[in-house]
Coordinates of C-alpha atoms in Angstrom, one line a residue:
X1 CA 135.3 26.2 100.5
X2 CA 136.9 29.1 102.4
X3 CA 137.4 32.2 100.2
X4 CA 141.2 32.4 100.9
X5 CA 141.6 28.7 100.1
X6 CA 139.7 29.2 96.8
X7 CA 142.1 32.0 95.9
X8 CA 145.1 29.8 96.7
X9 CA 143.7 27.2 94.4
X10 CA 142.9 29.8 91.7
X11 CA 146.3 31.5 92.1
X12 CA 147.4 30.6 88.6
X13 CA 144.1 31.1 86.8
X14 CA 143.1 34.8 86.1
X15 CA 139.7 33.6 84.9
X16 CA 138.9 31.7 88.2
X17 CA 140.1 34.6 90.4
X18 CA 138.0 37.1 88.4
X19 CA 135.0 34.8 88.9
X20 CA 135.6 34.7 92.6
X21 CA 135.8 38.5 92.7
X22 CA 132.5 38.8 90.7
X23 CA 130.8 36.4 93.1
X24 CA 132.1 38.4 96.2
X25 CA 130.9 41.6 94.6
X26 CA 127.4 40.2 94.0
X27 CA 127.1 38.8 97.5
X28 CA 128.4 42.1 99.1
X29 CA 131.6 40.4 100.4
X30 CA 134.1 42.6 98.8
X31 CA 135.8 43.4 102.1
X32 CA 136.2 39.7 102.7
X33 CA 137.7 39.3 99.2
X34 CA 140.1 42.2 99.8
X35 CA 141.3 40.7 103.1
X36 CA 141.8 37.3 101.4
X37 CA 143.9 38.9 98.6
X38 CA 146.1 40.6 101.2
X39 CA 146.7 37.3 103.0
X40 CA 147.5 35.5 99.7
X41 CA 149.8 38.2 98.5
X42 CA 151.6 38.3 101.9
X43 CA 152.0 34.5 101.8
X44 CA 153.2 34.5 98.2
X45 CA 154.5 38.0 97.1
X46 CA 156.2 36.6 94.0
X47 CA 152.8 35.5 92.5
X48 CA 152.2 38.1 89.8
X49 CA 148.4 37.4 89.8
X50 CA 148.2 38.1 93.6
X51 CA 150.4 41.2 93.2
X52 CA 148.2 42.6 90.4
X53 CA 145.0 42.1 92.5
X54 CA 146.7 43.5 95.6
X55 CA 147.6 46.8 93.9
X56 CA 144.3 46.9 92.1
X57 CA 142.5 46.9 95.5
X58 CA 145.1 48.8 97.4
X59 CA 142.8 51.7 98.1
X60 CA 140.2 49.3 99.4
X61 CA 142.7 47.4 101.5
X62 CA 144.1 50.5 103.2
X63 CA 141.7 52.6 105.3
X64 CA 140.9 55.9 103.7
X65 CA 142.1 58.9 105.6
X66 CA 139.6 61.6 105.6
X67 CA 141.2 65.0 105.8
X68 CA 140.1 66.9 108.9
X69 CA 137.7 69.7 108.1
X70 CA 138.7 73.1 109.5
X71 CA 135.7 74.5 111.3
X72 CA 135.4 78.3 111.4
X73 CA 134.9 78.5 115.1
X74 CA 136.2 82.1 115.0
X75 CA 133.0 83.1 113.3
X76 CA 130.6 80.4 114.6
X77 CA 131.1 81.1 118.3
X78 CA 130.5 84.9 118.2
X79 CA 127.4 84.4 116.0
X80 CA 126.1 81.8 118.4
X81 CA 126.6 84.1 121.3
X82 CA 125.0 87.0 119.5
X83 CA 122.0 84.8 118.7
X84 CA 121.7 83.7 122.3
X85 CA 121.8 87.3 123.5
X86 CA 119.0 88.2 121.1
X87 CA 116.9 85.3 122.3
X88 CA 117.6 86.4 125.9
X89 CA 116.4 89.9 125.1
X90 CA 113.2 88.7 123.3
X91 CA 112.4 86.2 126.1
X92 CA 111.3 89.2 128.2
X93 CA 107.7 88.5 127.6
X94 CA 106.5 91.6 129.3
X95 CA 108.3 93.8 126.7
X96 CA 108.1 91.6 123.6
X97 CA 104.8 89.7 123.2
X98 CA 101.9 89.3 120.9
X99 CA 98.4 90.1 122.2
X100 CA 100.0 90.8 125.6
X101 CA 100.2 87.1 126.5
X102 CA 102.1 85.3 123.7
X103 CA 105.9 85.5 123.5
X104 CA 107.0 87.0 120.2
X105 CA 110.0 84.7 120.4
X106 CA 107.7 81.9 119.2
X107 CA 107.8 83.5 115.7
X108 CA 111.1 85.2 115.8
X109 CA 113.4 82.4 116.9
X110 CA 113.8 80.6 113.6
X111 CA 114.4 83.7 111.3
X112 CA 117.0 84.9 113.7
X113 CA 118.7 81.6 113.9
X114 CA 118.5 81.2 110.1
X115 CA 120.1 84.7 109.6
X116 CA 123.0 83.7 111.8
X117 CA 123.4 80.4 110.0
X118 CA 123.2 82.1 106.6
X119 CA 125.9 84.6 107.6
X120 CA 128.1 81.8 108.8
X121 CA 127.7 79.7 105.7
X122 CA 128.2 82.5 103.2
X123 CA 131.1 84.3 105.0
X124 CA 132.9 81.0 105.6
X125 CA 132.5 79.9 102.0
X126 CA 133.3 83.5 100.8
X127 CA 130.5 83.4 98.3
X128 CA 126.8 84.5 97.9
X129 CA 126.9 86.8 100.8
X130 CA 124.4 89.2 99.2
X131 CA 122.0 86.3 98.5
X132 CA 122.3 85.1 102.1
X133 CA 121.6 88.5 103.6
X134 CA 118.6 89.0 101.2
X135 CA 117.2 85.6 102.2
X136 CA 117.6 86.4 105.9
X137 CA 115.9 89.7 105.5
X138 CA 113.1 88.0 103.6
X139 CA 112.6 85.6 106.5
X140 CA 112.5 88.5 109.0
X141 CA 109.8 90.1 106.8
X142 CA 107.7 86.9 106.8
X143 CA 107.9 86.8 110.6
X144 CA 107.0 90.5 110.9
X145 CA 104.1 89.9 108.4
X146 CA 102.7 87.2 110.6
X147 CA 103.0 89.3 113.8
X148 CA 101.3 92.2 112.1
X149 CA 98.3 90.1 111.0
X150 CA 97.8 88.0 114.2
X151 CA 96.1 90.8 116.2
X152 CA 93.9 91.7 113.3
X153 CA 92.2 88.3 113.0
X154 CA 88.9 87.6 114.6
X155 CA 87.4 85.6 116.3
X156 CA 89.8 84.1 118.8
X157 CA 89.9 80.7 117.1
X158 CA 91.4 82.3 114.0
X159 CA 94.1 84.0 116.0
X160 CA 95.0 80.7 117.7
X161 CA 95.1 78.7 114.5
X162 CA 97.0 81.2 112.5
X163 CA 99.6 81.6 115.3
X164 CA 100.1 77.8 115.4
X165 CA 100.3 77.7 111.6
X166 CA 102.9 80.4 111.5
X167 CA 105.0 78.9 114.4
X168 CA 105.2 75.6 112.4
X169 CA 105.7 77.0 108.9
X170 CA 108.1 79.8 109.4
X171 CA 110.9 77.4 110.5
X172 CA 110.1 75.3 107.4
X173 CA 110.6 78.4 105.3
X174 CA 113.9 79.1 107.1
X175 CA 115.1 75.6 106.3
X176 CA 114.3 76.1 102.6
X177 CA 116.0 79.5 102.6
X178 CA 119.2 77.8 104.0
X179 CA 118.9 75.3 101.1
X180 CA 118.5 78.1 98.5
X181 CA 121.6 79.8 100.1
X182 CA 123.9 76.8 99.6
X183 CA 122.3 75.4 96.4
X184 CA 121.2 78.5 94.5
X185 CA 118.0 78.6 92.5
X186 CA 119.2 75.9 90.1
X187 CA 120.6 72.8 91.6
X188 CA 121.1 69.2 90.7
X189 CA 119.0 66.3 92.2
X190 CA 122.1 64.9 93.9
X191 CA 122.9 68.2 95.7
X192 CA 119.3 68.7 96.8
X193 CA 119.1 65.2 98.2
X194 CA 122.5 65.6 99.9
X195 CA 121.2 68.8 101.5
X196 CA 118.1 66.9 102.9
X197 CA 120.4 64.3 104.5
X198 CA 122.7 66.9 106.0
X199 CA 119.6 68.7 107.3
X200 CA 118.6 65.6 109.3
X201 CA 122.1 65.4 110.6
X202 CA 122.1 69.0 111.7
X203 CA 118.7 68.6 113.4
X204 CA 119.9 65.5 115.4
X205 CA 123.2 67.3 116.3
X206 CA 121.2 70.3 117.6
X207 CA 119.1 67.9 119.6
X208 CA 122.1 66.3 121.2
X209 CA 123.5 69.8 122.0
X210 CA 120.1 70.7 123.5
X211 CA 120.1 67.6 125.8
X212 CA 123.6 68.5 127.0
X213 CA 122.5 72.1 127.5
X214 CA 119.4 71.1 129.5
X215 CA 121.6 68.9 131.7
X216 CA 124.1 71.7 132.3
X217 CA 121.4 74.2 133.0
X218 CA 119.6 71.9 135.4
X219 CA 122.8 71.3 137.3
X220 CA 123.6 75.0 137.5
X221 CA 120.2 75.9 138.9
X222 CA 120.4 72.9 141.3
X223 CA 123.8 73.9 142.6
X224 CA 122.5 77.4 143.5
X225 CA 119.3 75.9 144.9
X226 CA 121.4 73.7 147.2
X227 CA 122.8 76.9 148.7
X228 CA 119.2 78.3 149.1
X229 CA 120.0 80.8 146.4
X230 CA 117.2 81.5 144.0
X231 CA 118.4 82.8 140.7
X232 CA 116.7 86.0 139.4
X233 CA 114.3 85.7 136.5
X234 CA 116.8 87.5 134.2
X235 CA 119.5 84.9 134.8
X236 CA 117.1 82.0 134.3
X237 CA 116.1 83.5 131.0
X238 CA 119.8 83.8 130.1
X239 CA 120.3 80.1 130.9
X240 CA 117.2 78.9 129.0
X241 CA 116.6 81.3 126.1
X242 CA 120.2 82.4 125.7
X243 CA 121.5 78.8 125.9
X244 CA 119.0 77.7 123.3
X245 CA 120.2 80.5 121.0
X246 CA 123.7 79.0 121.0
X247 CA 122.5 75.8 119.3
X248 CA 121.6 76.5 115.7
X249 CA 124.9 77.9 114.4
X250 CA 127.0 75.5 116.5
X251 CA 125.0 72.5 115.0
X252 CA 125.5 73.8 111.5
X253 CA 129.2 74.4 112.0
X254 CA 129.7 71.0 113.6
X255 CA 128.2 69.1 110.7
X256 CA 128.3 71.1 107.4
X257 CA 131.4 72.2 105.5
X258 CA 130.5 75.6 103.8
X259 CA 133.4 75.2 101.4
X260 CA 132.0 72.1 99.7
X261 CA 128.7 71.5 97.8
X262 CA 126.1 69.3 99.6
X263 CA 127.0 66.3 97.5
X264 CA 130.7 66.7 98.4
X265 CA 130.0 66.6 102.2
X266 CA 131.2 63.7 104.3
X267 CA 128.5 61.1 104.7
X268 CA 130.6 58.0 105.3
X269 CA 131.8 58.8 108.9
X270 CA 130.5 60.0 112.2
X271 CA 126.8 60.9 112.9
X272 CA 125.8 60.7 109.2
X273 CA 126.6 57.0 108.9
X274 CA 124.9 56.3 112.2
X275 CA 121.7 58.1 111.1
X276 CA 121.6 56.1 107.8
X277 CA 122.0 52.8 109.7
X278 CA 119.5 53.8 112.3
X279 CA 116.8 54.7 109.7
X280 CA 117.3 51.5 107.9
X281 CA 117.0 49.5 111.1
X282 CA 113.8 51.4 112.0
X283 CA 112.2 50.6 108.6
X284 CA 111.2 47.0 109.3
X285 CA 109.8 48.1 112.7
X286 CA 107.8 50.8 111.1
X287 CA 106.4 48.4 108.6
X288 CA 105.3 46.1 111.4
X289 CA 103.5 49.0 113.2
X290 CA 101.8 50.2 109.9
X291 CA 100.5 46.7 109.2
X292 CA 99.2 46.2 112.7
X293 CA 97.6 49.7 112.6
X294 CA 95.8 49.0 109.3
X295 CA 94.4 45.7 110.8
X296 CA 93.0 47.5 113.9
X297 CA 91.5 50.5 112.0
X298 CA 88.1 48.7 111.3
X299 CA 87.6 48.2 115.0
X300 CA 87.7 51.9 115.7
X301 CA 86.9 53.3 112.3
X302 CA 85.0 56.4 113.4
X303 CA 87.7 57.9 115.7
X304 CA 89.3 60.4 113.3
X305 CA 85.9 61.5 112.1
X306 CA 85.0 62.7 115.6
X307 CA 88.4 63.5 117.2
X308 CA 90.7 66.1 115.5
X309 CA 93.7 65.1 117.7
X310 CA 93.8 61.8 115.9
X311 CA 94.1 63.6 112.6
X312 CA 97.0 65.6 113.9
X313 CA 98.7 62.3 114.9
X314 CA 98.1 61.0 111.4
X315 CA 99.7 64.1 109.8
X316 CA 102.7 63.8 112.1
X317 CA 103.0 60.2 111.2
X318 CA 103.0 61.0 107.5
X319 CA 105.9 63.5 107.9
X320 CA 107.7 60.9 110.0
X321 CA 107.4 58.3 107.3
X322 CA 108.7 60.6 104.7
X323 CA 111.6 61.6 107.0
X324 CA 112.4 58.0 107.6
X325 CA 112.4 57.1 103.9
X326 CA 114.7 60.0 103.2
X327 CA 117.1 59.0 105.9
X328 CA 117.1 55.4 104.8
X329 CA 117.8 56.2 101.2
X330 CA 121.5 55.7 100.2
X331 CA 123.5 58.8 99.0
X332 CA 125.1 56.7 96.3
X333 CA 124.1 53.6 94.4
X334 CA 127.4 51.9 95.6
X335 CA 126.7 52.4 99.3
X336 CA 125.0 49.1 99.7
X337 CA 125.4 45.6 98.4
X338 CA 122.9 44.5 95.7
X339 CA 121.1 42.2 98.1
X340 CA 120.7 44.9 100.7
X341 CA 119.6 47.4 98.1
X342 CA 116.9 45.0 97.0
X343 CA 115.6 44.6 100.5
X344 CA 115.7 48.3 101.2
X345 CA 113.9 49.1 97.9
X346 CA 111.0 46.8 98.8
X347 CA 110.9 48.1 102.3
X348 CA 110.6 51.7 101.0
X349 CA 107.8 50.7 98.6
X350 CA 105.8 48.8 101.2
X351 CA 106.2 51.6 103.8
X352 CA 105.1 54.2 101.3
X353 CA 102.1 52.1 100.2
X354 CA 100.9 51.5 103.7
X355 CA 101.3 55.2 104.7
X356 CA 99.2 56.2 101.6
X357 CA 96.4 53.8 102.7
X358 CA 96.3 55.3 106.2
X359 CA 96.6 58.8 104.9
X360 CA 93.7 58.4 102.5
X361 CA 91.6 57.2 105.4
X362 CA 92.7 60.3 107.4
X363 CA 92.0 62.6 104.5
X364 CA 88.5 61.2 104.1
X365 CA 87.9 62.1 107.8
X366 CA 89.2 65.7 107.2
X367 CA 86.8 66.1 104.2
X368 CA 83.9 64.8 106.3
X369 CA 84.7 67.2 109.2
X370 CA 85.0 70.1 106.7
X371 CA 81.6 69.3 105.1
X372 CA 80.0 69.0 108.5
X373 CA 81.7 72.0 110.3
X374 CA 83.0 74.2 107.5
X375 CA 86.5 75.1 106.4
X376 CA 88.9 76.3 109.1
X377 CA 92.5 77.2 109.0
X378 CA 93.6 74.0 110.6
X379 CA 91.5 71.9 108.2
X380 CA 92.8 73.6 105.2
X381 CA 96.4 73.3 106.4
X382 CA 96.2 69.6 107.3
X383 CA 94.2 68.6 104.2
X384 CA 96.8 70.4 102.0
X385 CA 99.7 68.7 103.7
X386 CA 97.9 65.3 103.4
X387 CA 97.3 65.7 99.7
X388 CA 100.9 66.8 99.0
X389 CA 102.4 64.0 101.0
X390 CA 100.1 61.4 99.6
X391 CA 101.0 62.7 96.1
X392 CA 104.7 62.4 96.9
X393 CA 104.4 58.8 98.2
X394 CA 102.2 57.7 95.3
X395 CA 104.7 59.3 92.8
X396 CA 107.5 57.5 94.7
X397 CA 105.9 54.1 94.3
X398 CA 105.1 54.7 90.7
X399 CA 108.6 55.8 89.9
X400 CA 110.0 52.8 91.6
X401 CA 108.1 50.4 89.3
X402 CA 108.6 52.6 86.2
X403 CA 112.4 53.1 86.6
X404 CA 113.0 49.6 87.9
X405 CA 115.6 48.2 90.3
X406 CA 118.8 49.5 88.6
X407 CA 117.7 53.1 88.9
X408 CA 115.8 53.0 92.2
X409 CA 118.3 55.1 94.2
X410 CA 118.4 58.0 91.6
X411 CA 114.6 57.7 91.4
X412 CA 114.2 58.2 95.1
X413 CA 116.6 61.2 95.0
X414 CA 114.5 62.8 92.2
X415 CA 111.2 62.4 94.1
X416 CA 112.4 63.7 97.4
X417 CA 114.2 66.6 95.7
X418 CA 111.0 67.6 93.9
X419 CA 109.1 67.4 97.1
X420 CA 111.1 70.3 98.6
X421 CA 109.6 72.6 95.9
X422 CA 106.1 71.6 96.9
X423 CA 106.9 72.1 100.6
X424 CA 108.2 75.6 99.9
X425 CA 105.2 76.6 97.8
X426 CA 102.6 75.3 100.3
X427 CA 104.3 76.7 103.4
X428 CA 104.7 80.1 101.9
X429 CA 101.1 80.1 100.7
X430 CA 99.8 79.3 104.1
X431 CA 101.7 82.0 106.0
X432 CA 101.0 84.7 103.4
X433 CA 97.5 83.9 102.2
X434 CA 95.6 82.6 105.3
X435 CA 95.2 86.1 106.8
X436 CA 93.4 87.2 103.6
X437 CA 91.4 84.1 103.1
X438 CA 90.1 84.0 106.7
X439 CA 89.5 87.7 107.4

C-alpha cells in the first residue's frame, strides 16, 4: 500500500501512524514519510493528528538554510600572494639548492605553506596566535635540521634516501601541526575525526585549484608562444612556483571556518558531502580489487621479494585504504539509515581485513630483504609504516566486533583519532633520528 494512502487510513489512529513512522525510520524512508505527512496535512488541515505530525516534522519538511560563512579573504589573499612570492624566490635553484643540484624548495614548501595557514587560522579565529607562531617556527626548524644533515650523510644512497624521507614526512608533520593549532594538545575524538575529514576536503580543494592553475598557466604560455615570444625563465618560475604558492591558504580559506571547532564545521553541503558519497561508492570497487589481487598473489608470489618498487606500491595502497575508510566513515551516527550503516560497517571490516592480509605479505618481503641486504633508511621507514598501519587496521577490526553494531561509528572515530598520534610520533622520529642512526 502507498505510504500516503496508509496515512490516510491511519488518520484517526495515533498508534497506527506512529507505527508507520517507526517503519519508515527503520527503512531509511523518513523523507518519504515527511512528504506524505505534508500532503495529508494539506489535504485535511483540520485533522489534529496530521497537524501534530506536521509541526513535529516541520524542520525536516522545510529545507534547512545554512548561514553563509564569511571568509576572511582580506587576510587569505595577501598571505597567499606572500607565500607565492617566497616560492618564486626559492625556485631559483642556482641560488637556493641542496648539494648544488637539489632545489631546497623540496623541503621548504610545506613549512612555509603551513606557517601561512597557521597565521590565517589563528588571526581569523583571534585565538592561539602565539601557539600558531611557535608551531610554524618549529616546522621551519625541522626543515632546516634536514637541510643541515643532508650534506653530511655518506655514501650517496643515504643522502638520496634521507632526502626522500624528509620530503615525504615534513608535509606530514606540517599537517599534524595544523591539527594541533586548531585542536590544542587535548581534544575530543569527535573533533579529531572531524579534522581528518576536513583535511581530505582541503587536499581535494587544493587539487582542483591546482588543475585550474595549470590550465591557466598553460594557456598563458601558449598565447605568448603563438606570438613567437618566449617568456624569460624568471617569469616562468613566477607562473609555476608562484602560482603553486597561492594554493594552500586559498584551499584552507575556502573550506575551513576558523571561528568554529572541527566538529562544528559544515559537512552536509558542497564538496564535503560529495567526498563522503564518492568514498562510499569506491568501497565496493576497492573490495573487488583486493579480492582479485589476493587470488593472483600465489601466481607471482616472489615479486615483492626481488623488486622494491612493488613494496612501495603496497605501502601506498595501505595509506590509500586507510584514507578511503576515513572518508567513507560518517561524521554522525544519524548520517545514514540503519540498513546503509550495516552495509558500510561490513564493507569497512572486509576492506581492512583484506588490506591486512596483503600488508602482512608485503611486510614479510621487507623483512626478507632486510635480512638479505641489511637495514637501510627506506627499509626501516617502509617497515615501520607497515607495522603501524597493520596495527591500526587490526585494532579497527577488533573494535568493530568488540563494540558491536550500535557503536560502530564512534569506534571508527576513536581508532582513526588515535592513529594520528602514531603518525606524528613515527614521522617526527624518522626526520630527527635517521641522520644519527645512519651516520
